[in-house]
mmCIF file of C-alpha atoms in Angstrom:
data_model
loop_
_atom_site.group_PDB
_atom_site.id
_atom_site.type_symbol
_atom_site.label_atom_id
_atom_site.label_comp_id
_atom_site.label_asym_id
_atom_site.label_seq_id
_atom_site.Cartn_x
_atom_site.Cartn_y
_atom_site.Cartn_z
ATOM 1 C CA GLY A 1 89.026 1.569 -116.381
ATOM 2 C CA GLU A 2 88.497 -2.228 -115.324
ATOM 3 C CA ASN A 3 85.798 -3.931 -117.906
ATOM 4 C CA VAL A 4 84.478 -7.013 -117.257
ATOM 5 C CA GLU A 5 83.203 -9.680 -119.464
ATOM 6 C CA GLN A 6 80.759 -12.208 -118.362
ATOM 7 C CA HIS A 7 80.013 -15.732 -120.625
ATOM 8 C CA PRO A 8 77.973 -17.246 -121.370
ATOM 9 C CA SER A 9 74.407 -14.679 -121.525
ATOM 10 C CA THR A 10 72.225 -17.852 -120.650
ATOM 11 C CA LEU A 11 72.980 -21.324 -119.383
ATOM 12 C CA SER A 12 69.761 -24.105 -119.508
ATOM 13 C CA VAL A 13 71.162 -26.843 -116.733
ATOM 14 C CA GLN A 14 69.354 -30.131 -115.847
ATOM 15 C CA GLU A 15 68.703 -30.188 -111.851
ATOM 16 C CA GLY A 16 71.679 -32.408 -110.161
ATOM 17 C CA ASP A 17 73.769 -31.137 -113.159
ATOM 18 C CA SER A 18 76.970 -28.369 -112.677
ATOM 19 C CA ALA A 19 76.820 -25.200 -113.404
ATOM 20 C CA VAL A 20 80.331 -23.039 -114.835
ATOM 21 C CA ILE A 21 79.378 -19.162 -115.518
ATOM 22 C CA LYS A 22 83.607 -17.076 -116.229
ATOM 23 C CA CYS A 23 84.510 -13.906 -116.286
ATOM 24 C CA THR A 24 87.690 -12.125 -116.988
ATOM 25 C CA TYR A 25 88.803 -8.572 -116.256
ATOM 26 C CA SER A 26 91.481 -5.943 -117.781
ATOM 27 C CA ASP A 27 92.350 -4.278 -115.183
ATOM 28 C CA SER A 28 95.305 -6.045 -113.412
ATOM 29 C CA ALA A 29 94.956 -3.626 -109.888
ATOM 30 C CA SER A 30 92.071 -5.702 -109.748
ATOM 31 C CA ASN A 31 92.201 -8.362 -106.444
ATOM 32 C CA TYR A 32 88.756 -8.607 -105.691
ATOM 33 C CA PHE A 33 85.787 -10.501 -107.269
ATOM 34 C CA PRO A 34 82.616 -10.440 -106.080
ATOM 35 C CA TRP A 35 79.468 -12.956 -107.597
ATOM 36 C CA TYR A 36 76.166 -11.526 -106.748
ATOM 37 C CA LYS A 37 72.727 -13.408 -107.545
ATOM 38 C CA GLN A 38 69.551 -11.336 -109.012
ATOM 39 C CA GLU A 39 66.497 -12.997 -108.383
ATOM 40 C CA LEU A 40 63.774 -11.416 -110.874
ATOM 41 C CA GLY A 41 62.570 -8.679 -108.973
ATOM 42 C CA LYS A 42 64.683 -8.675 -106.761
ATOM 43 C CA ARG A 43 67.877 -6.936 -105.224
ATOM 44 C CA PRO A 44 71.356 -7.791 -106.186
ATOM 45 C CA GLN A 45 72.708 -10.181 -103.294
ATOM 46 C CA LEU A 46 76.342 -11.103 -102.134
ATOM 47 C CA ILE A 47 77.190 -15.480 -103.072
ATOM 48 C CA ILE A 48 80.152 -15.759 -102.928
ATOM 49 C CA ASP A 49 83.786 -13.764 -103.311
ATOM 50 C CA ILE A 50 87.096 -13.976 -103.261
ATOM 51 C CA ARG A 51 90.672 -12.071 -103.391
ATOM 52 C CA SER A 52 93.466 -12.005 -105.514
ATOM 53 C CA ASN A 53 95.674 -13.908 -103.291
ATOM 54 C CA VAL A 54 93.855 -17.161 -103.168
ATOM 55 C CA GLY A 55 92.727 -18.931 -106.016
ATOM 56 C CA GLU A 56 90.068 -20.889 -104.824
ATOM 57 C CA LYS A 57 87.279 -20.667 -102.117
ATOM 58 C CA LYS A 58 84.603 -22.430 -101.996
ATOM 59 C CA ASP A 59 81.206 -22.081 -99.733
ATOM 60 C CA GLN A 60 79.177 -25.735 -99.905
ATOM 61 C CA ARG A 61 78.137 -25.958 -103.588
ATOM 62 C CA ILE A 62 79.408 -23.262 -104.858
ATOM 63 C CA ALA A 63 83.158 -22.035 -105.654
ATOM 64 C CA VAL A 64 84.900 -19.439 -106.977
ATOM 65 C CA THR A 65 88.156 -19.886 -108.776
ATOM 66 C CA LEU A 66 90.377 -17.473 -110.122
ATOM 67 C CA ASN A 67 93.592 -17.181 -112.476
ATOM 68 C CA LYS A 68 95.548 -13.940 -111.908
ATOM 69 C CA THR A 69 98.082 -14.330 -114.670
ATOM 70 C CA ALA A 70 94.873 -15.080 -117.609
ATOM 71 C CA LYS A 71 92.700 -12.306 -115.700
ATOM 72 C CA HIS A 72 89.711 -14.456 -115.647
ATOM 73 C CA PHE A 73 87.662 -16.060 -112.763
ATOM 74 C CA SER A 74 84.631 -18.792 -112.776
ATOM 75 C CA LEU A 75 81.295 -19.518 -110.787
ATOM 76 C CA HIS A 76 80.850 -23.440 -110.246
ATOM 77 C CA ILE A 77 77.460 -24.448 -108.500
ATOM 78 C CA THR A 78 77.709 -28.445 -108.245
ATOM 79 C CA GLU A 79 74.511 -30.573 -107.742
ATOM 80 C CA THR A 80 72.035 -27.414 -109.127
ATOM 81 C CA GLN A 81 68.371 -27.072 -107.630
ATOM 82 C CA PRO A 82 65.503 -24.572 -109.314
ATOM 83 C CA GLU A 83 66.459 -22.404 -106.775
ATOM 84 C CA ASP A 84 69.165 -21.712 -108.178
ATOM 85 C CA SER A 85 67.232 -20.021 -111.285
ATOM 86 C CA ALA A 86 68.529 -16.446 -110.966
ATOM 87 C CA VAL A 87 70.777 -14.081 -112.878
ATOM 88 C CA TYR A 88 75.111 -14.552 -111.455
ATOM 89 C CA PHE A 89 76.239 -10.832 -111.945
ATOM 90 C CA CYS A 90 80.383 -10.848 -111.151
ATOM 91 C CA ALA A 91 82.216 -7.708 -110.266
ATOM 92 C CA ALA A 92 85.793 -6.624 -110.184
ATOM 93 C CA ALA A 93 87.534 -4.204 -108.154
ATOM 94 C CA ASP A 94 90.212 -2.928 -106.862
ATOM 95 C CA ILE A 95 89.814 -2.886 -102.970
ATOM 96 C CA LEU A 96 93.722 -1.610 -102.061
ATOM 97 C CA THR A 97 94.093 1.572 -103.641
ATOM 98 C CA GLY A 98 91.038 2.374 -105.779
ATOM 99 C CA GLY A 99 89.308 5.009 -103.884
ATOM 100 C CA GLY A 100 85.721 4.071 -103.060
ATOM 101 C CA ASN A 101 86.389 -0.097 -104.405
ATOM 102 C CA LYS A 102 83.903 0.398 -106.643
ATOM 103 C CA LEU A 103 83.033 -2.621 -108.344
ATOM 104 C CA THR A 104 82.692 -2.998 -112.185
ATOM 105 C CA PHE A 105 80.182 -5.568 -112.651
ATOM 106 C CA GLY A 106 79.829 -8.433 -116.019
ATOM 107 C CA THR A 107 76.627 -8.055 -117.780
ATOM 108 C CA GLY A 108 75.042 -11.182 -116.281
ATOM 109 C CA THR A 109 73.923 -14.608 -116.825
ATOM 110 C CA GLN A 110 70.510 -16.240 -116.529
ATOM 111 C CA LEU A 111 70.940 -19.519 -115.228
ATOM 112 C CA LYS A 112 67.574 -21.463 -115.380
ATOM 113 C CA VAL A 113 67.649 -24.937 -114.191
ATOM 114 C CA GLU A 114 65.301 -27.522 -115.381
ATOM 115 C CA LEU A 115 63.594 -30.269 -113.704
ATOM 116 C CA ASN B 1 67.890 -2.763 -88.435
ATOM 117 C CA ALA B 2 65.989 -2.035 -92.276
ATOM 118 C CA GLY B 3 69.557 -2.230 -94.079
ATOM 119 C CA VAL B 4 69.758 -0.097 -97.123
ATOM 120 C CA THR B 5 65.659 1.303 -97.885
ATOM 121 C CA GLN B 6 64.967 2.970 -101.233
ATOM 122 C CA THR B 7 61.661 5.544 -102.257
ATOM 123 C CA PRO B 8 59.633 5.454 -104.286
ATOM 124 C CA LYS B 9 59.272 2.015 -105.064
ATOM 125 C CA PHE B 10 57.827 2.690 -108.555
ATOM 126 C CA ARG B 11 57.865 6.223 -110.819
ATOM 127 C CA ILE B 12 56.511 7.478 -113.780
ATOM 128 C CA LEU B 13 57.728 10.936 -115.271
ATOM 129 C CA LYS B 14 56.995 12.451 -117.857
ATOM 130 C CA ILE B 15 60.016 14.547 -120.103
ATOM 131 C CA GLY B 16 62.120 17.667 -118.673
ATOM 132 C CA GLN B 17 60.567 16.528 -114.993
ATOM 133 C CA SER B 18 63.000 16.175 -112.350
ATOM 134 C CA MET B 19 62.779 13.974 -109.540
ATOM 135 C CA THR B 20 65.306 12.590 -106.294
ATOM 136 C CA LEU B 21 65.713 9.041 -105.513
ATOM 137 C CA GLN B 22 66.033 8.330 -101.682
ATOM 138 C CA CYS B 23 68.718 5.834 -100.236
ATOM 139 C CA THR B 24 69.474 5.220 -96.602
ATOM 140 C CA GLN B 25 70.962 2.921 -94.619
ATOM 141 C CA ASP B 26 71.209 2.132 -90.786
ATOM 142 C CA MET B 27 74.323 0.258 -90.870
ATOM 143 C CA ASN B 28 76.251 3.502 -90.237
ATOM 144 C CA HIS B 29 78.119 2.503 -93.062
ATOM 145 C CA ASN B 30 80.755 5.137 -94.783
ATOM 146 C CA TYR B 31 80.736 3.696 -98.242
ATOM 147 C CA MET B 32 77.593 4.609 -100.094
ATOM 148 C CA TYR B 33 76.976 3.634 -104.151
ATOM 149 C CA TRP B 34 73.877 4.538 -106.468
ATOM 150 C CA TYR B 35 73.939 1.921 -109.925
ATOM 151 C CA ARG B 36 71.689 1.753 -112.770
ATOM 152 C CA GLN B 37 70.590 -1.586 -114.178
ATOM 153 C CA ASP B 38 68.972 -1.507 -117.803
ATOM 154 C CA PRO B 39 67.192 -4.449 -118.890
ATOM 155 C CA GLY B 40 69.721 -7.793 -119.844
ATOM 156 C CA MET B 41 72.050 -5.479 -118.462
ATOM 157 C CA GLY B 42 74.991 -5.543 -115.458
ATOM 158 C CA LEU B 43 74.929 -2.564 -113.562
ATOM 159 C CA LYS B 44 77.139 0.816 -113.898
ATOM 160 C CA LEU B 45 78.047 3.323 -111.250
ATOM 161 C CA ILE B 46 76.603 6.835 -111.408
ATOM 162 C CA TYR B 47 77.578 8.752 -108.189
ATOM 163 C CA TYR B 48 79.732 6.961 -105.106
ATOM 164 C CA SER B 49 80.798 8.431 -102.069
ATOM 165 C CA VAL B 50 83.159 7.702 -98.942
ATOM 166 C CA GLY B 51 81.730 9.626 -96.358
ATOM 167 C CA ALA B 52 79.077 12.200 -95.430
ATOM 168 C CA GLY B 53 80.384 15.640 -97.588
ATOM 169 C CA ILE B 54 82.483 13.700 -100.034
ATOM 170 C CA THR B 55 80.818 11.923 -102.911
ATOM 171 C CA ASP B 56 82.586 11.296 -107.011
ATOM 172 C CA LYS B 57 81.373 10.949 -110.371
ATOM 173 C CA GLY B 58 81.221 6.665 -111.135
ATOM 174 C CA GLU B 59 80.979 5.946 -114.694
ATOM 175 C CA VAL B 60 77.500 6.674 -116.273
ATOM 176 C CA PRO B 61 77.497 10.557 -114.296
ATOM 177 C CA ASN B 62 75.689 12.558 -116.492
ATOM 178 C CA GLY B 63 71.937 13.439 -115.911
ATOM 179 C CA TYR B 64 72.119 13.361 -112.451
ATOM 180 C CA ASN B 65 73.322 15.151 -109.177
ATOM 181 C CA VAL B 66 73.835 13.144 -105.585
ATOM 182 C CA SER B 67 74.177 14.945 -101.841
ATOM 183 C CA ARG B 68 76.107 13.154 -98.654
ATOM 184 C CA SER B 69 75.690 15.694 -95.650
ATOM 185 C CA THR B 70 74.668 12.522 -93.358
ATOM 186 C CA THR B 71 75.659 9.376 -93.111
ATOM 187 C CA GLU B 72 72.630 7.629 -93.230
ATOM 188 C CA ASP B 73 71.429 9.496 -96.452
ATOM 189 C CA PHE B 74 72.718 9.569 -100.151
ATOM 190 C CA PRO B 75 70.029 11.078 -102.420
ATOM 191 C CA LEU B 76 70.046 10.621 -105.982
ATOM 192 C CA ARG B 77 68.710 13.768 -107.896
ATOM 193 C CA LEU B 78 67.592 13.469 -112.098
ATOM 194 C CA GLU B 79 66.686 16.523 -113.191
ATOM 195 C CA LEU B 80 65.533 17.045 -116.881
ATOM 196 C CA ALA B 81 64.458 13.653 -117.060
ATOM 197 C CA ALA B 82 65.175 11.557 -120.442
ATOM 198 C CA PRO B 83 64.081 8.427 -121.763
ATOM 199 C CA SER B 84 67.208 7.362 -121.916
ATOM 200 C CA GLN B 85 67.255 7.445 -117.950
ATOM 201 C CA THR B 86 64.206 4.900 -118.004
ATOM 202 C CA SER B 87 66.203 1.654 -115.790
ATOM 203 C CA VAL B 88 66.555 0.525 -112.615
ATOM 204 C CA TYR B 89 67.896 2.373 -109.588
ATOM 205 C CA PHE B 90 70.034 0.577 -107.042
ATOM 206 C CA CYS B 91 71.500 1.929 -103.568
ATOM 207 C CA ALA B 92 73.931 0.065 -101.934
ATOM 208 C CA SER B 93 76.086 0.259 -99.150
ATOM 209 C CA ARG B 94 79.746 -0.755 -97.144
ATOM 210 C CA GLY B 95 80.868 -0.325 -94.199
ATOM 211 C CA SER B 96 85.176 0.567 -93.703
ATOM 212 C CA GLY B 97 87.533 -2.122 -94.307
ATOM 213 C CA GLY B 98 88.489 -3.644 -97.696
ATOM 214 C CA TYR B 99 86.588 -6.698 -98.310
ATOM 215 C CA ASN B 100 83.132 -5.875 -97.180
ATOM 216 C CA GLU B 101 80.137 -6.958 -98.899
ATOM 217 C CA GLN B 102 77.852 -3.850 -100.853
ATOM 218 C CA PHE B 103 74.183 -4.441 -100.221
ATOM 219 C CA PHE B 104 72.031 -3.214 -101.668
ATOM 220 C CA GLY B 105 68.452 -1.550 -101.302
ATOM 221 C CA PRO B 106 64.986 -2.759 -103.028
ATOM 222 C CA GLY B 107 65.496 -0.229 -105.835
ATOM 223 C CA THR B 108 63.538 1.919 -107.925
ATOM 224 C CA ARG B 109 61.531 1.069 -111.230
ATOM 225 C CA LEU B 110 61.834 4.323 -113.131
ATOM 226 C CA THR B 111 59.624 5.014 -116.838
ATOM 227 C CA VAL B 112 60.645 8.229 -118.132
ATOM 228 C CA LEU B 113 57.986 8.989 -120.768
#
């Protein structure tokens, strides 16, 4: 089955700096890569996703890049703000032939934005 | 729409007890999922369903059972609770179509003592 590795496990940045979180996946059949944000005690919420036919996607201060050859994808947050502090999870799935579109999650990155 | 709702929010069980975690969605989603989240870890899939009457195992199904008699409800049953089942349980749902977002419920925090 799919295996997703995520790094780093913790990341501390100064407000206004950029943050980058990286994930690698093992199954070349995976074609959908969402990123979830989970604030303390809350449910995970989708912040951005990317499909395998796209190399990069942006939404205001966040962007995701995908390298299918190397099987890795990254989350980029620019101009970080205190409210960006949370745990971020990457995930991967084969949503074309996978049956059930099951997500495999990484272990999460605790992002702390310091004032 | 209430989205995905879960009950209870918190529960403490004794070893060997059983319980059912409830999950309901009002978005007419065909796909529903149960995950568990252990401290400092990602979410691991327990069971999932692609529609009423159809369920299948995920990555960590041992010690759990599910049923899906309606589109709205997807209860998770724990039989003979063990300390290893102490976790936060999230239910999620997704509409049809290849790229739809999974919407999560607020979670149930379960402790087995």
